[in-house]
Amino acid sequence: MKSLSRLSIRARITMGTLLLAALFFGAVGLVVRQQVEGLMQNAAFEVLQSDAAQFETAIEQEPNEPRDNPGEGQLVAVFDPAGTSQVSTLPAAITSNLALINRASTGPQQLVAGEATYLVAVETVPTGAGNWTIISARNQQESDLVLNNLTTGVTLGLGALTLLFGAASWLLTGAALRPVTQLRRSAEAIVAAGADDLLPVGPAQDEITGLAATLNRLIETLRASAARERQLVSDASHELRTPLAVLQAHLELLRAGDRSSIDSDILGAERATTRLSDLVESLLELSRLDAGCPTTSATDFGALVDEAGEAIDRARLRAMGEDVEIELITPENADRAVPTPMPALLYGRVLDNLLSNALRAVDGKGRITATIRQEPSHIITVITDTGPGIEPDFLPHAFDRFSREENVRGTANGSGLGLAIVAAAAESVNGTVTLENSATSGLVVRLSIPVPLERPAPLQDHP
């Protein structure tokens, strides 16, 4: 089997065709030989019956008269009721083996006498004096020779047909696989040249065209993924460069020994370290979401409500001392046992990012409202603020990684990863998140999480 798997598809299909053709034509040849052999034996038996017919007629008409000798080439023996041979042209080889002949049989019999095989027919003629027996025979040498020649001819003819089928299969398979070979060569050329071309798609609506279209979509997806990865690495490097440079500068000042600014240097280094930590944590969170690895198992609606309350408390703590009102609205008499695919911890991180963006938007004064609704098929979370909103031109890019709307909504100090994490978290549970400017002022963020029909099985925790 391993040796066959190393062969090309063309060779394997051709070998399979040859095998099937050989089996089919072999069966056809065997059936033809058996049919011809049966026809020849029936024809020979009818000749033997014809040889015995004249003697049968003579016995019936004149049972006591001497019998005429058989014609030339006829092998016939006539036995009277007493078993005495009245007429016989049988060769000695048959005469010495008469005991092997079943005289009660009415069908053809084969008798091997010496080196020859004879077809024998027995006719019984009843008379008033008893039963006469007529034995006629014919040498099968000529019939066997004809049958063997026929078998040889049929074998050669069917063998030629089998080879013709193999050749046709080889040519047709090659023609069918030629577009695949062209696709492979085109792919090799694209890889070698590093070009942005796609595989050629033929006009025919067949499997090869479908394969080419699917591969083109795969190529486009892989190129887009590679481009995103390159952009992510570039953006991450750019984002990490600033806090690292700040941290290095403060460390150099500390080493210089300027005691008057030691507190400010330590504070600046601490802020740079915090920014680095937030960036790394955000990148790790995005990496886990891209890999489809939730941080905890799925939970229920009650756990999401509890987590939302804790997120609101964390936001209020960050807004302490500012004129910002933060409110959480949850449904009354809700079914807390309704399952949800989003883990509570991930939901809390989503709310932390949305509330942090809203806090930067209101810039120390305003109102933030988080509303959670339970619908039959979805759990809806809406975050609104009284900030300045988002420029319409920036809305389509708001969920892009490291995208920031400078000098608007106070986002200049953000990493540009918060909304990207929110979008990735929603996508990981087949949910959606949308942004739109309020009719009055501020931004409206709507997070929709689908409710599964059945409670999902718990997932294994990932570190």
PDB file of N, CA, C and O in Angstrom, residues 97-125:
ATOM      1  N   ASN A  97     -13.743 -49.925 -23.466  1.00  0.00           N
ATOM      2  CA  ASN A  97     -14.211 -49.123 -22.315  1.00  0.00           C
ATOM      3  C   ASN A  97     -15.724 -48.928 -22.345  1.00  0.00           C
ATOM      4  O   ASN A  97     -16.238 -47.935 -21.814  1.00  0.00           O
ATOM      5  N   LEU A  98     -16.452 -49.859 -22.999  1.00  0.00           N
ATOM      6  CA  LEU A  98     -17.903 -49.733 -23.073  1.00  0.00           C
ATOM      7  C   LEU A  98     -18.552 -49.763 -21.688  1.00  0.00           C
ATOM      8  O   LEU A  98     -19.638 -49.183 -21.486  1.00  0.00           O
ATOM      9  N   ALA A  99     -17.890 -50.449 -20.761  1.00  0.00           N
ATOM     10  CA  ALA A  99     -18.470 -50.541 -19.419  1.00  0.00           C
ATOM     11  C   ALA A  99     -18.540 -49.176 -18.738  1.00  0.00           C
ATOM     12  O   ALA A  99     -19.318 -48.977 -17.791  1.00  0.00           O
ATOM     13  N   LEU A 100     -17.733 -48.214 -19.216  1.00  0.00           N
ATOM     14  CA  LEU A 100     -17.734 -46.867 -18.611  1.00  0.00           C
ATOM     15  C   LEU A 100     -18.881 -46.010 -19.111  1.00  0.00           C
ATOM     16  O   LEU A 100     -19.108 -44.910 -18.595  1.00  0.00           O
ATOM     17  N   ILE A 101     -19.599 -46.484 -20.111  1.00  0.00           N
ATOM     18  CA  ILE A 101     -20.701 -45.716 -20.691  1.00  0.00           C
ATOM     19  C   ILE A 101     -21.983 -46.045 -19.944  1.00  0.00           C
ATOM     20  O   ILE A 101     -22.322 -47.211 -19.749  1.00  0.00           O
ATOM     21  N   ASN A 102     -22.683 -45.004 -19.516  1.00  0.00           N
ATOM     22  CA  ASN A 102     -23.971 -45.174 -18.829  1.00  0.00           C
ATOM     23  C   ASN A 102     -25.062 -45.303 -19.886  1.00  0.00           C
ATOM     24  O   ASN A 102     -25.469 -44.317 -20.503  1.00  0.00           O
ATOM     25  N   ARG A 103     -25.530 -46.539 -20.104  1.00  0.00           N
ATOM     26  CA  ARG A 103     -26.487 -46.775 -21.166  1.00  0.00           C
ATOM     27  C   ARG A 103     -27.896 -46.298 -20.827  1.00  0.00           C
ATOM     28  O   ARG A 103     -28.750 -46.256 -21.703  1.00  0.00           O
ATOM     29  N   ALA A 104     -28.103 -45.925 -19.576  1.00  0.00           N
ATOM     30  CA  ALA A 104     -29.421 -45.420 -19.195  1.00  0.00           C
ATOM     31  C   ALA A 104     -29.522 -43.906 -19.378  1.00  0.00           C
ATOM     32  O   ALA A 104     -30.609 -43.341 -19.314  1.00  0.00           O
ATOM     33  N   SER A 105     -28.406 -43.262 -19.642  1.00  0.00           N
ATOM     34  CA  SER A 105     -28.407 -41.806 -19.793  1.00  0.00           C
ATOM     35  C   SER A 105     -28.877 -41.418 -21.184  1.00  0.00           C
ATOM     36  O   SER A 105     -28.543 -42.077 -22.178  1.00  0.00           O
ATOM     37  N   THR A 106     -29.641 -40.336 -21.252  1.00  0.00           N
ATOM     38  CA  THR A 106     -30.130 -39.852 -22.543  1.00  0.00           C
ATOM     39  C   THR A 106     -29.400 -38.602 -23.016  1.00  0.00           C
ATOM     40  O   THR A 106     -29.700 -38.079 -24.096  1.00  0.00           O
ATOM     41  N   GLY A 107     -28.453 -38.137 -22.232  1.00  0.00           N
ATOM     42  CA  GLY A 107     -27.721 -36.927 -22.606  1.00  0.00           C
ATOM     43  C   GLY A 107     -26.327 -37.231 -23.085  1.00  0.00           C
ATOM     44  O   GLY A 107     -25.896 -38.390 -23.126  1.00  0.00           O
ATOM     45  N   PRO A 108     -25.573 -36.195 -23.485  1.00  0.00           N
ATOM     46  CA  PRO A 108     -24.197 -36.406 -23.960  1.00  0.00           C
ATOM     47  C   PRO A 108     -23.281 -36.839 -22.826  1.00  0.00           C
ATOM     48  O   PRO A 108     -23.423 -36.409 -21.685  1.00  0.00           O
ATOM     49  N   GLN A 109     -22.347 -37.728 -23.163  1.00  0.00           N
ATOM     50  CA  GLN A 109     -21.366 -38.205 -22.197  1.00  0.00           C
ATOM     51  C   GLN A 109     -19.975 -38.070 -22.797  1.00  0.00           C
ATOM     52  O   GLN A 109     -19.814 -38.125 -24.022  1.00  0.00           O
ATOM     53  N   GLN A 110     -19.014 -37.877 -21.937  1.00  0.00           N
ATOM     54  CA  GLN A 110     -17.627 -37.816 -22.397  1.00  0.00           C
ATOM     55  C   GLN A 110     -16.891 -39.054 -21.907  1.00  0.00           C
ATOM     56  O   GLN A 110     -16.996 -39.451 -20.751  1.00  0.00           O
ATOM     57  N   LEU A 111     -16.157 -39.627 -22.845  1.00  0.00           N
ATOM     58  CA  LEU A 111     -15.404 -40.845 -22.539  1.00  0.00           C
ATOM     59  C   LEU A 111     -13.958 -40.624 -22.927  1.00  0.00           C
ATOM     60  O   LEU A 111     -13.652 -40.288 -24.080  1.00  0.00           O
ATOM     61  N   VAL A 112     -13.073 -40.775 -21.962  1.00  0.00           N
ATOM     62  CA  VAL A 112     -11.642 -40.659 -22.212  1.00  0.00           C
ATOM     63  C   VAL A 112     -11.110 -42.052 -22.487  1.00  0.00           C
ATOM     64  O   VAL A 112     -11.145 -42.936 -21.615  1.00  0.00           O
ATOM     65  N   ALA A 113     -10.654 -42.265 -23.726  1.00  0.00           N
ATOM     66  CA  ALA A 113     -10.141 -43.579 -24.122  1.00  0.00           C
ATOM     67  C   ALA A 113      -8.754 -43.377 -24.711  1.00  0.00           C
ATOM     68  O   ALA A 113      -8.606 -42.786 -25.792  1.00  0.00           O
ATOM     69  N   GLY A 114      -7.769 -43.884 -24.003  1.00  0.00           N
ATOM     70  CA  GLY A 114      -6.404 -43.675 -24.460  1.00  0.00           C
ATOM     71  C   GLY A 114      -6.027 -42.205 -24.347  1.00  0.00           C
ATOM     72  O   GLY A 114      -6.195 -41.570 -23.301  1.00  0.00           O
ATOM     73  N   GLU A 115      -5.528 -41.623 -25.420  1.00  0.00           N
ATOM     74  CA  GLU A 115      -5.144 -40.219 -25.428  1.00  0.00           C
ATOM     75  C   GLU A 115      -6.221 -39.326 -26.037  1.00  0.00           C
ATOM     76  O   GLU A 115      -5.993 -38.120 -26.220  1.00  0.00           O
ATOM     77  N   ALA A 116      -7.373 -39.910 -26.385  1.00  0.00           N
ATOM     78  CA  ALA A 116      -8.431 -39.148 -27.035  1.00  0.00           C
ATOM     79  C   ALA A 116      -9.643 -39.053 -26.121  1.00  0.00           C
ATOM     80  O   ALA A 116      -9.869 -39.889 -25.239  1.00  0.00           O
ATOM     81  N   THR A 117     -10.423 -38.005 -26.349  1.00  0.00           N
ATOM     82  CA  THR A 117     -11.668 -37.797 -25.629  1.00  0.00           C
ATOM     83  C   THR A 117     -12.807 -37.856 -26.637  1.00  0.00           C
ATOM     84  O   THR A 117     -12.761 -37.188 -27.685  1.00  0.00           O
ATOM     85  N   TYR A 118     -13.835 -38.644 -26.324  1.00  0.00           N
ATOM     86  CA  TYR A 118     -14.945 -38.851 -27.237  1.00  0.00           C
ATOM     87  C   TYR A 118     -16.230 -38.352 -26.581  1.00  0.00           C
ATOM     88  O   TYR A 118     -16.418 -38.472 -25.361  1.00  0.00           O
ATOM     89  N   LEU A 119     -17.097 -37.764 -27.433  1.00  0.00           N
ATOM     90  CA  LEU A 119     -18.442 -37.422 -27.001  1.00  0.00           C
ATOM     91  C   LEU A 119     -19.339 -38.590 -27.418  1.00  0.00           C
ATOM     92  O   LEU A 119     -19.343 -38.996 -28.578  1.00  0.00           O
ATOM     93  N   VAL A 120     -20.094 -39.128 -26.470  1.00  0.00           N
ATOM     94  CA  VAL A 120     -20.872 -40.344 -26.689  1.00  0.00           C
ATOM     95  C   VAL A 120     -22.352 -40.052 -26.459  1.00  0.00           C
ATOM     96  O   VAL A 120     -22.719 -39.327 -25.522  1.00  0.00           O
ATOM     97  N   ALA A 121     -23.217 -40.622 -27.357  1.00  0.00           N
ATOM     98  CA  ALA A 121     -24.673 -40.542 -27.191  1.00  0.00           C
ATOM     99  C   ALA A 121     -25.236 -41.950 -27.204  1.00  0.00           C
ATOM    100  O   ALA A 121     -24.800 -42.798 -27.988  1.00  0.00           O
ATOM    101  N   VAL A 122     -26.194 -42.212 -26.360  1.00  0.00           N
ATOM    102  CA  VAL A 122     -26.810 -43.545 -26.237  1.00  0.00           C
ATOM    103  C   VAL A 122     -28.297 -43.409 -26.542  1.00  0.00           C
ATOM    104  O   VAL A 122     -28.985 -42.559 -25.960  1.00  0.00           O
ATOM    105  N   GLU A 123     -28.772 -44.242 -27.488  1.00  0.00           N
ATOM    106  CA  GLU A 123     -30.193 -44.266 -27.837  1.00  0.00           C
ATOM    107  C   GLU A 123     -30.735 -45.681 -27.560  1.00  0.00           C
ATOM    108  O   GLU A 123     -30.115 -46.671 -27.947  1.00  0.00           O
ATOM    109  N   THR A 124     -31.845 -45.742 -26.921  1.00  0.00           N
ATOM    110  CA  THR A 124     -32.505 -47.029 -26.620  1.00  0.00           C
ATOM    111  C   THR A 124     -33.775 -47.130 -27.468  1.00  0.00           C
ATOM    112  O   THR A 124     -34.615 -46.227 -27.436  1.00  0.00           O
ATOM    113  N   VAL A 125     -33.869 -48.280 -28.221  1.00  0.00           N
ATOM    114  CA  VAL A 125     -35.028 -48.488 -29.102  1.00  0.00           C
ATOM    115  C   VAL A 125     -35.813 -49.698 -28.589  1.00  0.00           C
ATOM    116  O   VAL A 125     -35.332 -50.841 -28.668  1.00  0.00           O
TER     117      VAL A 125
END
